[in-house]
PDB file of C-alpha atoms in Angstrom:
ATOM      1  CA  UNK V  51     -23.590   0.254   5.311  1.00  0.00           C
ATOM      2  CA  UNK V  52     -25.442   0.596   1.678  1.00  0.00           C
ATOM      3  CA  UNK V  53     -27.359   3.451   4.087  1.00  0.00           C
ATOM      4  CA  UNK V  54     -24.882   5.556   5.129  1.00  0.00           C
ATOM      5  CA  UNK V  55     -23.000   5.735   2.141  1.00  0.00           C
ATOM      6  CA  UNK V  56     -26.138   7.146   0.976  1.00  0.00           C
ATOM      7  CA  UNK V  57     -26.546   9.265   3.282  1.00  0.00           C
ATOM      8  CA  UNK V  58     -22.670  10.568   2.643  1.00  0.00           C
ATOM      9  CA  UNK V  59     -23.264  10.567  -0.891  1.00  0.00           C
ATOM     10  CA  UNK V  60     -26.480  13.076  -0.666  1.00  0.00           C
ATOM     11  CA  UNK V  61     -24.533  15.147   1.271  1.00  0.00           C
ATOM     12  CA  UNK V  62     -21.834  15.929  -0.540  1.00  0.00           C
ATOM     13  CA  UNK V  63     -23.107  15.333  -3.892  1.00  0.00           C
ATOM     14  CA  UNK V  64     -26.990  16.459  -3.858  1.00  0.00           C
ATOM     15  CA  UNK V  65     -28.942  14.409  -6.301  1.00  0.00           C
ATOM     16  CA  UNK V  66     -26.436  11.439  -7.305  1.00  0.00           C
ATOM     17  CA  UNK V  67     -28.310   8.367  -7.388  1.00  0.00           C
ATOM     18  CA  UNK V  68     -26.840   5.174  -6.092  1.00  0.00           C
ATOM     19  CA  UNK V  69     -27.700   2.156  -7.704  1.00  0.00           C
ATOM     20  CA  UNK V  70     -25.357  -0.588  -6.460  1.00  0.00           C
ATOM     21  CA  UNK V  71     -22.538  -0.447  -3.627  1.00  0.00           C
ATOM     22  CA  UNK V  72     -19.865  -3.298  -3.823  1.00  0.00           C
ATOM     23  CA  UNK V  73     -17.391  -3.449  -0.897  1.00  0.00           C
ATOM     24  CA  UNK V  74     -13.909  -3.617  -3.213  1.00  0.00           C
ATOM     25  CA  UNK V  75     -12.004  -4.203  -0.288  1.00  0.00           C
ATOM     26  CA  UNK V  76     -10.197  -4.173   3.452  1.00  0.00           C
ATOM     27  CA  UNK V  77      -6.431  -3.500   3.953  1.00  0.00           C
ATOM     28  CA  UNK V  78      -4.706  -2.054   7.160  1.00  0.00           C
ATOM     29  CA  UNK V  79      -5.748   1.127   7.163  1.00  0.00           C
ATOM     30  CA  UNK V  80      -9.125   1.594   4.993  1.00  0.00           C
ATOM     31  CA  UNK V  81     -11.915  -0.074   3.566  1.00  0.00           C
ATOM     32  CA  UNK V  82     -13.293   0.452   0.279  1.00  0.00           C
ATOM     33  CA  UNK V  83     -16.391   0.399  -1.499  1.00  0.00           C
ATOM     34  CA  UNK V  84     -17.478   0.948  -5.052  1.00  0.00           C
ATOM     35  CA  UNK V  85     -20.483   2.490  -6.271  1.00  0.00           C
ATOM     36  CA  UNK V  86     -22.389   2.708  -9.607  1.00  0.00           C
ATOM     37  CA  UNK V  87     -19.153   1.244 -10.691  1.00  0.00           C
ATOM     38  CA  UNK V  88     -17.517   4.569 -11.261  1.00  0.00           C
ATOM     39  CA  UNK V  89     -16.712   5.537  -7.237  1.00  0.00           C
ATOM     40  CA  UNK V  90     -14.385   5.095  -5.059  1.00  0.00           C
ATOM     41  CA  UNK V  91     -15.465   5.553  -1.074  1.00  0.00           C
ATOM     42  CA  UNK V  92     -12.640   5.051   1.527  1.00  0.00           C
ATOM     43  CA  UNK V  93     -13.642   4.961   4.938  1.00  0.00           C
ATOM     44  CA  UNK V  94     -10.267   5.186   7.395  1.00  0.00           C
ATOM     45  CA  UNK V  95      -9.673   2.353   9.984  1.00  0.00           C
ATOM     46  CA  UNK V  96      -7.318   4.682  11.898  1.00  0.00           C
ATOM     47  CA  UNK V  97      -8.112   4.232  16.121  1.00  0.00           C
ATOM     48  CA  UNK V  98      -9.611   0.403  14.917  1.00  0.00           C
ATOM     49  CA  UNK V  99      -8.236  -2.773  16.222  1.00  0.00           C
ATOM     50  CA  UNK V 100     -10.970  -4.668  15.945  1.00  0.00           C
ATOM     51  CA  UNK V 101     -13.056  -4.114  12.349  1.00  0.00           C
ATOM     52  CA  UNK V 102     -10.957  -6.628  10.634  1.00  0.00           C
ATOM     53  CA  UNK V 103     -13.392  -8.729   8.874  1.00  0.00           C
ATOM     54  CA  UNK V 104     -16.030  -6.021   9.171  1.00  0.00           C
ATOM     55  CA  UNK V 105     -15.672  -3.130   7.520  1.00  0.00           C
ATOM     56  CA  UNK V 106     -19.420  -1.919   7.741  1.00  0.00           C
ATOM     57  CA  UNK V 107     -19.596   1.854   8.365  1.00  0.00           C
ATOM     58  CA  UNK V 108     -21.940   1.635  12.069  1.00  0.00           C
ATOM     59  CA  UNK V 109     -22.074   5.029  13.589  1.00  0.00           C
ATOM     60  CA  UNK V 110     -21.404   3.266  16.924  1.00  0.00           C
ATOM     61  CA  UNK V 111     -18.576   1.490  15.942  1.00  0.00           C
ATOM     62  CA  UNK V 112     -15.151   1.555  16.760  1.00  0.00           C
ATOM     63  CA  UNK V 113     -14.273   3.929  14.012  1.00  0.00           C
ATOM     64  CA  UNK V 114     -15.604   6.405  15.701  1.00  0.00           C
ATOM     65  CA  UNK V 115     -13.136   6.272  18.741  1.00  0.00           C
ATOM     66  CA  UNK V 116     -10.611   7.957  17.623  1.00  0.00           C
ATOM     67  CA  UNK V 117     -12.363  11.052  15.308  1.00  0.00           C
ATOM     68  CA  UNK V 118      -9.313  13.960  15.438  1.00  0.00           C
ATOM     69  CA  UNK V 119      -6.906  11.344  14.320  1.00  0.00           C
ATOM     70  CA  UNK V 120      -8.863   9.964  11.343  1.00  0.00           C
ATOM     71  CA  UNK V 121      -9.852  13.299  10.167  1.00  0.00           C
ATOM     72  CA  UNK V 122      -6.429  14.378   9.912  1.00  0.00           C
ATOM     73  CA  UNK V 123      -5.287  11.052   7.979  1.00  0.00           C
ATOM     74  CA  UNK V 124      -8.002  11.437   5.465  1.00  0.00           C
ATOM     75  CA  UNK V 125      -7.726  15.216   5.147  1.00  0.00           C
ATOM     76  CA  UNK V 126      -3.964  15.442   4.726  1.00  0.00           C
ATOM     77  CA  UNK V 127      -4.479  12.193   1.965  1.00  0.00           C
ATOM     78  CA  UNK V 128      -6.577  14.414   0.304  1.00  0.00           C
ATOM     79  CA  UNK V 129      -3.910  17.678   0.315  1.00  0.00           C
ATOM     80  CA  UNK V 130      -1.468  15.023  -0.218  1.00  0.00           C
ATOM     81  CA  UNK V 131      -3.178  13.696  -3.557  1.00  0.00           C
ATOM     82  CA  UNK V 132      -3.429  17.297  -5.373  1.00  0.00           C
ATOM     83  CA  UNK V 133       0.461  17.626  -4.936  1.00  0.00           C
ATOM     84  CA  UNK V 134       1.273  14.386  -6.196  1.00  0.00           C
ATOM     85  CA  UNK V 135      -0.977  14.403  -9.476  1.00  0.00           C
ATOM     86  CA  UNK V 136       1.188  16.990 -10.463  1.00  0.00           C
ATOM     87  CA  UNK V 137       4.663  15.055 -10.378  1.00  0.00           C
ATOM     88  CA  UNK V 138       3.559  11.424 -10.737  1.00  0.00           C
ATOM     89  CA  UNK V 139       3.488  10.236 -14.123  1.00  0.00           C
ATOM     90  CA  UNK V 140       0.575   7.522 -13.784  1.00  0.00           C
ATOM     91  CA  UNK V 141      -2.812   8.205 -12.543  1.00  0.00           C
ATOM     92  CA  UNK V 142      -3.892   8.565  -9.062  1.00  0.00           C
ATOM     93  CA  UNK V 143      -6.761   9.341  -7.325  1.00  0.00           C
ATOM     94  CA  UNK V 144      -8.840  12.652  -7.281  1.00  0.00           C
ATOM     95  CA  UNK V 145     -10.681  14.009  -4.337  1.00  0.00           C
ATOM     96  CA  UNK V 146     -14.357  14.582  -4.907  1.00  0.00           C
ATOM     97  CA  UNK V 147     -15.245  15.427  -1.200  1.00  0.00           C
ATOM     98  CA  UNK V 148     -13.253  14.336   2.101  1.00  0.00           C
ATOM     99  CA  UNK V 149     -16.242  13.792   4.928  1.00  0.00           C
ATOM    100  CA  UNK V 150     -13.986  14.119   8.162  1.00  0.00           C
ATOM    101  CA  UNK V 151     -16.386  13.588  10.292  1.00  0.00           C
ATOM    102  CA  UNK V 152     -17.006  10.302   8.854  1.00  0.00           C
ATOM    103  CA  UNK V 153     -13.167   9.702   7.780  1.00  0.00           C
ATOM    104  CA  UNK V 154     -14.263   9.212   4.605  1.00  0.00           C
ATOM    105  CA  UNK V 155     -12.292  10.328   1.192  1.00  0.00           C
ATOM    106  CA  UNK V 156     -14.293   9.754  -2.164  1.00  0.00           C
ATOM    107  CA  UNK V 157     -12.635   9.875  -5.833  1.00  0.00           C
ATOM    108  CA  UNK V 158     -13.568   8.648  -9.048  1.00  0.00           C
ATOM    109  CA  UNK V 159     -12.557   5.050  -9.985  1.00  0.00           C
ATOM    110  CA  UNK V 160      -9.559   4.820 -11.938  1.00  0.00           C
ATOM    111  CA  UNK V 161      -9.407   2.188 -14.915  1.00  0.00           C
ATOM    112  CA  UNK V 162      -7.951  -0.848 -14.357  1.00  0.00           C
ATOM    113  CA  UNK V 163      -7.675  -3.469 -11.893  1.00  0.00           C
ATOM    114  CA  UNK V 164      -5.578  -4.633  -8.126  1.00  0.00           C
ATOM    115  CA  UNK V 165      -2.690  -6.329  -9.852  1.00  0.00           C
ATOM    116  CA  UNK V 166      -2.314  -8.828  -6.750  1.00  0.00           C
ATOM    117  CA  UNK V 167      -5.439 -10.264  -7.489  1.00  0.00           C
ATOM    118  CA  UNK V 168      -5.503  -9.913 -11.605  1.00  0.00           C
ATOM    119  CA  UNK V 169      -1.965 -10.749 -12.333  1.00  0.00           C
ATOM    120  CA  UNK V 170      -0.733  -9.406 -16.008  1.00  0.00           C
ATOM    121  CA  UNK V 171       0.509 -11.303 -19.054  1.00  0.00           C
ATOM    122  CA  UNK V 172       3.689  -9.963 -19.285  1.00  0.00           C
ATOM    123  CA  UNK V 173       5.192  -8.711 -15.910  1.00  0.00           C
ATOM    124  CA  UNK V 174       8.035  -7.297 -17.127  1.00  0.00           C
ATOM    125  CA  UNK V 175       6.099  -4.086 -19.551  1.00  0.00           C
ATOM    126  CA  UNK V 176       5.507  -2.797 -15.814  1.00  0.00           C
ATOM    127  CA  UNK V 177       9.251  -2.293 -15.335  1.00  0.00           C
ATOM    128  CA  UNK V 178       9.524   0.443 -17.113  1.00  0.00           C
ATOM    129  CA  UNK V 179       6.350   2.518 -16.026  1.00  0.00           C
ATOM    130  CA  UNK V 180       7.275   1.722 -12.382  1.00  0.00           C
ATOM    131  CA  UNK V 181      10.960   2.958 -12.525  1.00  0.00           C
ATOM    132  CA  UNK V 182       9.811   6.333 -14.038  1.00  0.00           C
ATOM    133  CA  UNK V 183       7.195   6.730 -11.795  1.00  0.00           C
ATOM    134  CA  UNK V 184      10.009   6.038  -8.582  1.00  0.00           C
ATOM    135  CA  UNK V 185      12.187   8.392 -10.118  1.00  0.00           C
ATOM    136  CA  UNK V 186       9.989  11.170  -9.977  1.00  0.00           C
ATOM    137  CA  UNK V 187       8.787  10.241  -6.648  1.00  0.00           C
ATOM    138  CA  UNK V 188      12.018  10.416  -4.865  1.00  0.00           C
ATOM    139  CA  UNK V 189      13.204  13.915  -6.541  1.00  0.00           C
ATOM    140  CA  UNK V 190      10.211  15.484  -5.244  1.00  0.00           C
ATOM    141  CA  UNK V 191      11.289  18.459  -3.542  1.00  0.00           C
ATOM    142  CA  UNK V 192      11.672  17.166   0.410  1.00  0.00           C
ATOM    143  CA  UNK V 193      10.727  20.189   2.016  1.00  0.00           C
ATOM    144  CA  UNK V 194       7.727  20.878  -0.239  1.00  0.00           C
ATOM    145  CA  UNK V 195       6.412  16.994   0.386  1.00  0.00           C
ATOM    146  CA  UNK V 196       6.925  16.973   4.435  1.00  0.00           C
ATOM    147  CA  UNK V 197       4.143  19.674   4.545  1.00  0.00           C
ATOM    148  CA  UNK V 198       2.011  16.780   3.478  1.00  0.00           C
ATOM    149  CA  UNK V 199       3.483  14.019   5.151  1.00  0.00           C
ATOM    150  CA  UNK V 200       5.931  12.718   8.012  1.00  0.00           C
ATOM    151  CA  UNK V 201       8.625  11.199   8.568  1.00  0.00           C
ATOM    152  CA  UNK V 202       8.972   7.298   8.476  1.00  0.00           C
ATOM    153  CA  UNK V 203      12.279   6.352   9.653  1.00  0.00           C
ATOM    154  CA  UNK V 204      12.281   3.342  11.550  1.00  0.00           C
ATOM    155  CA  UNK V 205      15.532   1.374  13.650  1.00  0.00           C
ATOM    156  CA  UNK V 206      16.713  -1.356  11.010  1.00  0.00           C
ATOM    157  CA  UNK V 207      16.980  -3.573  14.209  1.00  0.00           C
ATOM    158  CA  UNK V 208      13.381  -2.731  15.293  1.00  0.00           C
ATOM    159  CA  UNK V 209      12.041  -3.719  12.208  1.00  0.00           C
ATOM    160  CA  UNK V 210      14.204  -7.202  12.796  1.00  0.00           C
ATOM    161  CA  UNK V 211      12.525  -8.153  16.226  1.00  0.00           C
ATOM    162  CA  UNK V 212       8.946  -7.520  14.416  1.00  0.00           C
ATOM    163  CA  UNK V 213       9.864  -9.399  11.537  1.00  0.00           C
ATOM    164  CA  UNK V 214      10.784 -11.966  14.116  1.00  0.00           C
ATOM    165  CA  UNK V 215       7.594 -12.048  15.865  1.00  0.00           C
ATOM    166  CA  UNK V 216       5.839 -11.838  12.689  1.00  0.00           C
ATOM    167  CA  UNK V 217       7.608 -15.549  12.130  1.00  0.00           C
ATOM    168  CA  UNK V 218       6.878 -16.752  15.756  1.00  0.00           C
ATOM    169  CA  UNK V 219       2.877 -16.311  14.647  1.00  0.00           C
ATOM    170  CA  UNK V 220       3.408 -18.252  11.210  1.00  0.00           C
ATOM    171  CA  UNK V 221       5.589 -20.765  11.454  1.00  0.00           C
ATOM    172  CA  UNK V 222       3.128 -23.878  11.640  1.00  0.00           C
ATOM    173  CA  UNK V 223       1.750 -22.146   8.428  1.00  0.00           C
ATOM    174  CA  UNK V 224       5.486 -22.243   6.578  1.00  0.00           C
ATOM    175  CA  UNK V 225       6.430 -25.302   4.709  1.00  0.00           C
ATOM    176  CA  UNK V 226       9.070 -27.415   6.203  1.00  0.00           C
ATOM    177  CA  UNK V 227      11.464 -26.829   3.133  1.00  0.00           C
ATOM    178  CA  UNK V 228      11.195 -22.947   3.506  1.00  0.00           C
ATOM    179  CA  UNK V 229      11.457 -22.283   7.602  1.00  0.00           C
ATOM    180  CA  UNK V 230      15.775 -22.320   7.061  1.00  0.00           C
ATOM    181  CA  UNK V 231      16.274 -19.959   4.746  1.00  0.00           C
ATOM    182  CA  UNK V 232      13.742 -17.613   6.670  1.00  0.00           C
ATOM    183  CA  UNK V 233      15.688 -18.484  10.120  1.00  0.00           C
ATOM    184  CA  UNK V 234      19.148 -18.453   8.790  1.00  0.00           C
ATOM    185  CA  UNK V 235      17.968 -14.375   7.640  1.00  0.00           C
ATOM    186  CA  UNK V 236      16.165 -13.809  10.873  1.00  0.00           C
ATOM    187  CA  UNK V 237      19.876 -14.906  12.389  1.00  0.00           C
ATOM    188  CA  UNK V 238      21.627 -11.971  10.448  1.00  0.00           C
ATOM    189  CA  UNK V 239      22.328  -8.858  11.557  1.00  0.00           C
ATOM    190  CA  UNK V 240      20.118  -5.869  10.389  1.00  0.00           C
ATOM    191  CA  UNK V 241      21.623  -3.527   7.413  1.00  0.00           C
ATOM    192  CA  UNK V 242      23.447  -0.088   8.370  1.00  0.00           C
ATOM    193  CA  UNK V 243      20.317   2.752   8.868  1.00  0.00           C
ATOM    194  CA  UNK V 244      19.850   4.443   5.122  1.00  0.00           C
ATOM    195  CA  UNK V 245      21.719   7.792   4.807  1.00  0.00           C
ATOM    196  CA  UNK V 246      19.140   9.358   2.291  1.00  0.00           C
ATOM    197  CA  UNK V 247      15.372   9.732   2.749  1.00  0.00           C
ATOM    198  CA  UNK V 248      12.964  10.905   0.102  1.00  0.00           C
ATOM    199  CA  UNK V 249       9.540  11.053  -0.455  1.00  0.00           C
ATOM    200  CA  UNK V 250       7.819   7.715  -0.727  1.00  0.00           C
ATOM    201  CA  UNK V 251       4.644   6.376  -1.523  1.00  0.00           C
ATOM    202  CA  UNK V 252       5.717   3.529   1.139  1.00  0.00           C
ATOM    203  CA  UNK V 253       3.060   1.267   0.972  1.00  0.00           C
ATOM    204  CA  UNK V 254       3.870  -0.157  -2.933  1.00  0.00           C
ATOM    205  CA  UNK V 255       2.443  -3.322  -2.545  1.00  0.00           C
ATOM    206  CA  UNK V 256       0.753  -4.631  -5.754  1.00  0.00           C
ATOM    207  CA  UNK V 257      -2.606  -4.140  -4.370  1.00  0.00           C
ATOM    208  CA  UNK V 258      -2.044  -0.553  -4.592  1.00  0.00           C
ATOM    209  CA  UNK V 259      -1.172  -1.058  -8.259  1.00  0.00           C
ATOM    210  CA  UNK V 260      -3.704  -0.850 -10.985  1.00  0.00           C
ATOM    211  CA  UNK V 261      -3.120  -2.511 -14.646  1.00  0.00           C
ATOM    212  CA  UNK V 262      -4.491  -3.445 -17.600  1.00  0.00           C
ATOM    213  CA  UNK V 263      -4.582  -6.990 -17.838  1.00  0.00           C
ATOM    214  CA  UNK V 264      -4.406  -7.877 -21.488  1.00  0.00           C
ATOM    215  CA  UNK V 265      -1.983  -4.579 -22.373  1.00  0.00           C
ATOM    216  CA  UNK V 266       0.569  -5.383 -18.748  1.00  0.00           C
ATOM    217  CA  UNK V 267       0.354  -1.684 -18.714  1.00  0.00           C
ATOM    218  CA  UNK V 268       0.117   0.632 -14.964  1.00  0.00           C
ATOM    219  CA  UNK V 269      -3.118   2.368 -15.104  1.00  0.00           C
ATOM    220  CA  UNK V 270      -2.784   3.919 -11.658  1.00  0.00           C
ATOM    221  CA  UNK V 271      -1.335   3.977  -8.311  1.00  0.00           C
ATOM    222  CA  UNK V 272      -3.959   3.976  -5.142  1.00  0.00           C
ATOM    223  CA  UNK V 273      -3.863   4.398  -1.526  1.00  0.00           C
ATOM    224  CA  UNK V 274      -1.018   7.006  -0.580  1.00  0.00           C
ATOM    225  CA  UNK V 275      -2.582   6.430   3.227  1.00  0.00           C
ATOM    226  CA  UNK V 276       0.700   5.421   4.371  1.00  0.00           C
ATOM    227  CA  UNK V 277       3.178   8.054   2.373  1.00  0.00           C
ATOM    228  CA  UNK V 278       6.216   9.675   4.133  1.00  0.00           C
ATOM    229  CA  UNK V 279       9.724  11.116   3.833  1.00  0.00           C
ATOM    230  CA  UNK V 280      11.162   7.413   4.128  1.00  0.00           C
ATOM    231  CA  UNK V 281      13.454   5.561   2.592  1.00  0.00           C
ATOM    232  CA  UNK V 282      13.312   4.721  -0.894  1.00  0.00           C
ATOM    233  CA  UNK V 283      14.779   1.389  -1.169  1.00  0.00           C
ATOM    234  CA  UNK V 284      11.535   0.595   0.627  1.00  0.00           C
ATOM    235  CA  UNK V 285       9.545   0.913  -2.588  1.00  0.00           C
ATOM    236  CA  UNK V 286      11.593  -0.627  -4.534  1.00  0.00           C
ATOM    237  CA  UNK V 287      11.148  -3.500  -1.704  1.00  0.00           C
ATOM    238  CA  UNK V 288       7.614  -3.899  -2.132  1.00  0.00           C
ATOM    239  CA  UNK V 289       8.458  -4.186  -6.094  1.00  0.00           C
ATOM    240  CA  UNK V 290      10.826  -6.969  -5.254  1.00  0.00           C
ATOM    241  CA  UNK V 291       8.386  -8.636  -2.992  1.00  0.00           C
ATOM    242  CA  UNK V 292       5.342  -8.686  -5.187  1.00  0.00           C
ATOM    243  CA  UNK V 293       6.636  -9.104  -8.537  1.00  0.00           C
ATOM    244  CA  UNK V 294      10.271 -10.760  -7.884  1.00  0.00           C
ATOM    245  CA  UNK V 295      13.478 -10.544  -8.719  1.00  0.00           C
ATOM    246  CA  UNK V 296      13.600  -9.850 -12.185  1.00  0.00           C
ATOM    247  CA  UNK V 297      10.797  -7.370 -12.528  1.00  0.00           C
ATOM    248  CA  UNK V 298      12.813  -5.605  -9.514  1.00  0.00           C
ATOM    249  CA  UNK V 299      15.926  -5.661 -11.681  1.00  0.00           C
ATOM    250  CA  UNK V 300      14.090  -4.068 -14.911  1.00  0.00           C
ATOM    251  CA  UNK V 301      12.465  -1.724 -12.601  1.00  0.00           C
ATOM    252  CA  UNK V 302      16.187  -0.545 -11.382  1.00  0.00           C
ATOM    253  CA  UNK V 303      16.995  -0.149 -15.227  1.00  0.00           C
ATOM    254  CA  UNK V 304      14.757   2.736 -15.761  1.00  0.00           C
ATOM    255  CA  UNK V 305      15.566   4.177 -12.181  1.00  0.00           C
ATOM    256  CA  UNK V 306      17.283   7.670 -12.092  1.00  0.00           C
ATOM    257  CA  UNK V 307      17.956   7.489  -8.246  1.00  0.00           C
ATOM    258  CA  UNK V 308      20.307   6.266  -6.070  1.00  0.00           C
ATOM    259  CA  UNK V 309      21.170   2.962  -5.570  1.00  0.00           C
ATOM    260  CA  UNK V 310      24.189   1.494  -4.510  1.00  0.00           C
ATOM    261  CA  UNK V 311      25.049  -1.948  -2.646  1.00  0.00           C
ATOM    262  CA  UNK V 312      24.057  -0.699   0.697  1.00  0.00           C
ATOM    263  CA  UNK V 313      20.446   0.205  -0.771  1.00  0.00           C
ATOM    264  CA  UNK V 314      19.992  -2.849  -2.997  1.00  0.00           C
ATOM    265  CA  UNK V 315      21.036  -5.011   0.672  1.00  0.00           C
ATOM    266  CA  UNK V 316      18.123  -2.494   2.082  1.00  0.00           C
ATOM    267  CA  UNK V 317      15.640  -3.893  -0.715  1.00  0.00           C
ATOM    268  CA  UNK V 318      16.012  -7.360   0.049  1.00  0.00           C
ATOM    269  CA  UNK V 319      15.698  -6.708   4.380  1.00  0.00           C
ATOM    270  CA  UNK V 320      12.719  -4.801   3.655  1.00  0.00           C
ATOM    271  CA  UNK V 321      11.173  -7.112   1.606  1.00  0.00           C
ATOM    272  CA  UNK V 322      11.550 -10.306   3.754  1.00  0.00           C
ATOM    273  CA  UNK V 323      10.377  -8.444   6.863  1.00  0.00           C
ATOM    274  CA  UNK V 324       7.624  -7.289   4.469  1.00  0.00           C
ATOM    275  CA  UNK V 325       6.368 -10.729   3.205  1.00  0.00           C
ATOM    276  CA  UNK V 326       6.261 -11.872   6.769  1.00  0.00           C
ATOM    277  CA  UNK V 327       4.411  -8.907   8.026  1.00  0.00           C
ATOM    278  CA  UNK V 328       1.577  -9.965   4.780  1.00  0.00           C
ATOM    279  CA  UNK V 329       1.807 -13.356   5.677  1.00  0.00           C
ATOM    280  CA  UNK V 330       0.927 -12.930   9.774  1.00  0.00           C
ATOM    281  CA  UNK V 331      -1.643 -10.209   8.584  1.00  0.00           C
ATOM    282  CA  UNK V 332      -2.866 -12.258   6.099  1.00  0.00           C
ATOM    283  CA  UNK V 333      -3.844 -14.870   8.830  1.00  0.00           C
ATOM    284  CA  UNK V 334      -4.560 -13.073  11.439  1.00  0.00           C
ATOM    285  CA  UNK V 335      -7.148 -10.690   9.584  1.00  0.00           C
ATOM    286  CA  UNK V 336      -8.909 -13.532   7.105  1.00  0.00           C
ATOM    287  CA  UNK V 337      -7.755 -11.263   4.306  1.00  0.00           C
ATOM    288  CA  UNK V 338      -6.041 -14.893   2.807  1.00  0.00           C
ATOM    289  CA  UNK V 339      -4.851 -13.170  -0.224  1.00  0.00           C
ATOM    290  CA  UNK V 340      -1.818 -11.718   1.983  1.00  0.00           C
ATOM    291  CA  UNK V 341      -1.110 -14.821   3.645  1.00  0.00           C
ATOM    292  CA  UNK V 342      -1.999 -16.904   0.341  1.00  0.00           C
ATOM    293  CA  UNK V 343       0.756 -14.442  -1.818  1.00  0.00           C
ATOM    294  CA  UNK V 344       3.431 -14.170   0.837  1.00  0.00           C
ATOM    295  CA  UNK V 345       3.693 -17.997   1.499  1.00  0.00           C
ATOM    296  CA  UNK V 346       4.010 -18.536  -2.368  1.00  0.00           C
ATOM    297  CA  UNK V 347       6.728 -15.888  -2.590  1.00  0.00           C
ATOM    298  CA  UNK V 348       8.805 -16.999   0.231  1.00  0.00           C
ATOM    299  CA  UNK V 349      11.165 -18.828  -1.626  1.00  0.00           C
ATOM    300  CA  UNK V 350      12.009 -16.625  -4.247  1.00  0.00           C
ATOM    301  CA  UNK V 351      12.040 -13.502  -1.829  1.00  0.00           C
ATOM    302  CA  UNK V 352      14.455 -15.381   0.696  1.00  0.00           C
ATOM    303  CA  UNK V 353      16.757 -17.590  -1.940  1.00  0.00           C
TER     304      UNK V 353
END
């Protein structure tokens, strides 16, 4: 692996020298590595289904089955990332070199760190950050952003049935105490399809969120892999998933969008199917830190 990024590295940037290569880590859709402690290499999972747990970038591997689609993903992410550092108000990545071949996209490191894994003193100072950064998000010009990106619009009910499968694979792993309030929501029926879409970054999980530890400040915003013209209570989801209730409710404070009843019921459906999606992921995968953050969030994301 420490080879071929190497390899990429002479290739697109003649006479760097790498000195160390860390692997930072494996969601979904990409693994990461750092190197020198200053970049960022992404190598696209797209047309995998087995790498989980093994992220190492073989030439014969099943990475390489599907090379149209993953060049696309990680050359539109790149497009993608030049249009959005011009509305978002935090940092996010910039391209140095997109190897398609490879399905590789490389940027500089931003400062901070994930904030699932290096959770901040004071929660709440990332209210405000996060609700101005939404804001300009979803007022991004729809027709400009769809040349980037599609459209994620997915049946309310469909989402139900996989959120109910999700549960089917987990349930040993939920505590006795919690299993009710998840089946008495699994019971419901799914909220009315939203009537606005926007453009999302749809994928705001906290691992995609860099901070300052000591300062609770937002230092960046990573991995737009999975942004689309979607709905944007689903953002504000993944904000009421990973940092609760009340950072969710700050978050709406400094929010200059929509939101009425209908979209705050849309928050809380798209954050329990959410946390059980982490959760079976979590398991299935190894990755524990999805299943480990999911199970200790059920009750306050399903209360």
């Amino acid at each position: 692996m420490t080879e071929q990024i190497i390899q990429l590295l002479a290739r697109h940037l003649p006479g760097y020298r790498v000195r160390t290569v860390e692997r930072l880590g494996e969601g979904q859709d990409n693994a990461a590595y750092e190197v020198n402690g200053e970049l960022v290499i992404r190598q696209s999972k797209i047309g995998d289904s087995a790498l989980h747990g093994d992220p190492a970038l073989h030439e014969d591997s099943a990475l390489h089955s599907d090379p149209a689609s993953r060049a696309e993903a990680v050359r539109r992410e790149a497009a993608l990332l030049v249009a959005v550092s011009e509305l978002s108000p935090l940092p996010v990545p910039q391209p140095i070199f997109v190897d398609e071949e490879a399905g590789v996209l490389a940027y500089r490191k931003l400062p901070g760190r994930p904030l699932n894994l290096h959770p901040v003193r004071e929660p709440a100072r990332l209210a405000a950050p996060l609700g101005d950064f939404l804001s300009r998000l979803h007022a991004a010009p729809v027709e400009r952003m769809e040349a980037f990106v599609p459209r994620d619009s997915y049946p309310m009910s469909e989402l139900l049935e996989e959120a109910e499968g999700h549960y089917r694979d987990i349930v040993a792993h939920v505590p006795a105490a919690d299993r009710r309030m998840v089946e008495d929501f699994l019971g419901t029926a799914a909220p009315a399809e939203p009537g606005v879409l926007t453009f999302c970054h749809n994928d705001l999980g906290s691992e995609h969120l860099l901070v300052d530890v000591e300062a609770s400040a937002v230092t960046g915003v990573i991995d737009w892999t999975d942004a689309a013209i979607a709905d944007p209570a689903y953002d504000l989801a993944l904000v009421y998933r990973d940092l609760g209730p009340e950072v969710y409710g700050r978050t709406l404070a400094h929010y200059q969008g929509r939101h009425d009843d209908a979209d705050h019921e849309r928050v809380l459906f798209y954050a329990r199917c959410a946390l059980l999606e982490d959760v079976a992921y979590g398991l299935c995968s190894g990755v524990r830190s999805y299943a480990d953050a999911g199970l200790a969030h059920l009750g306050r994301t399903f209360s």
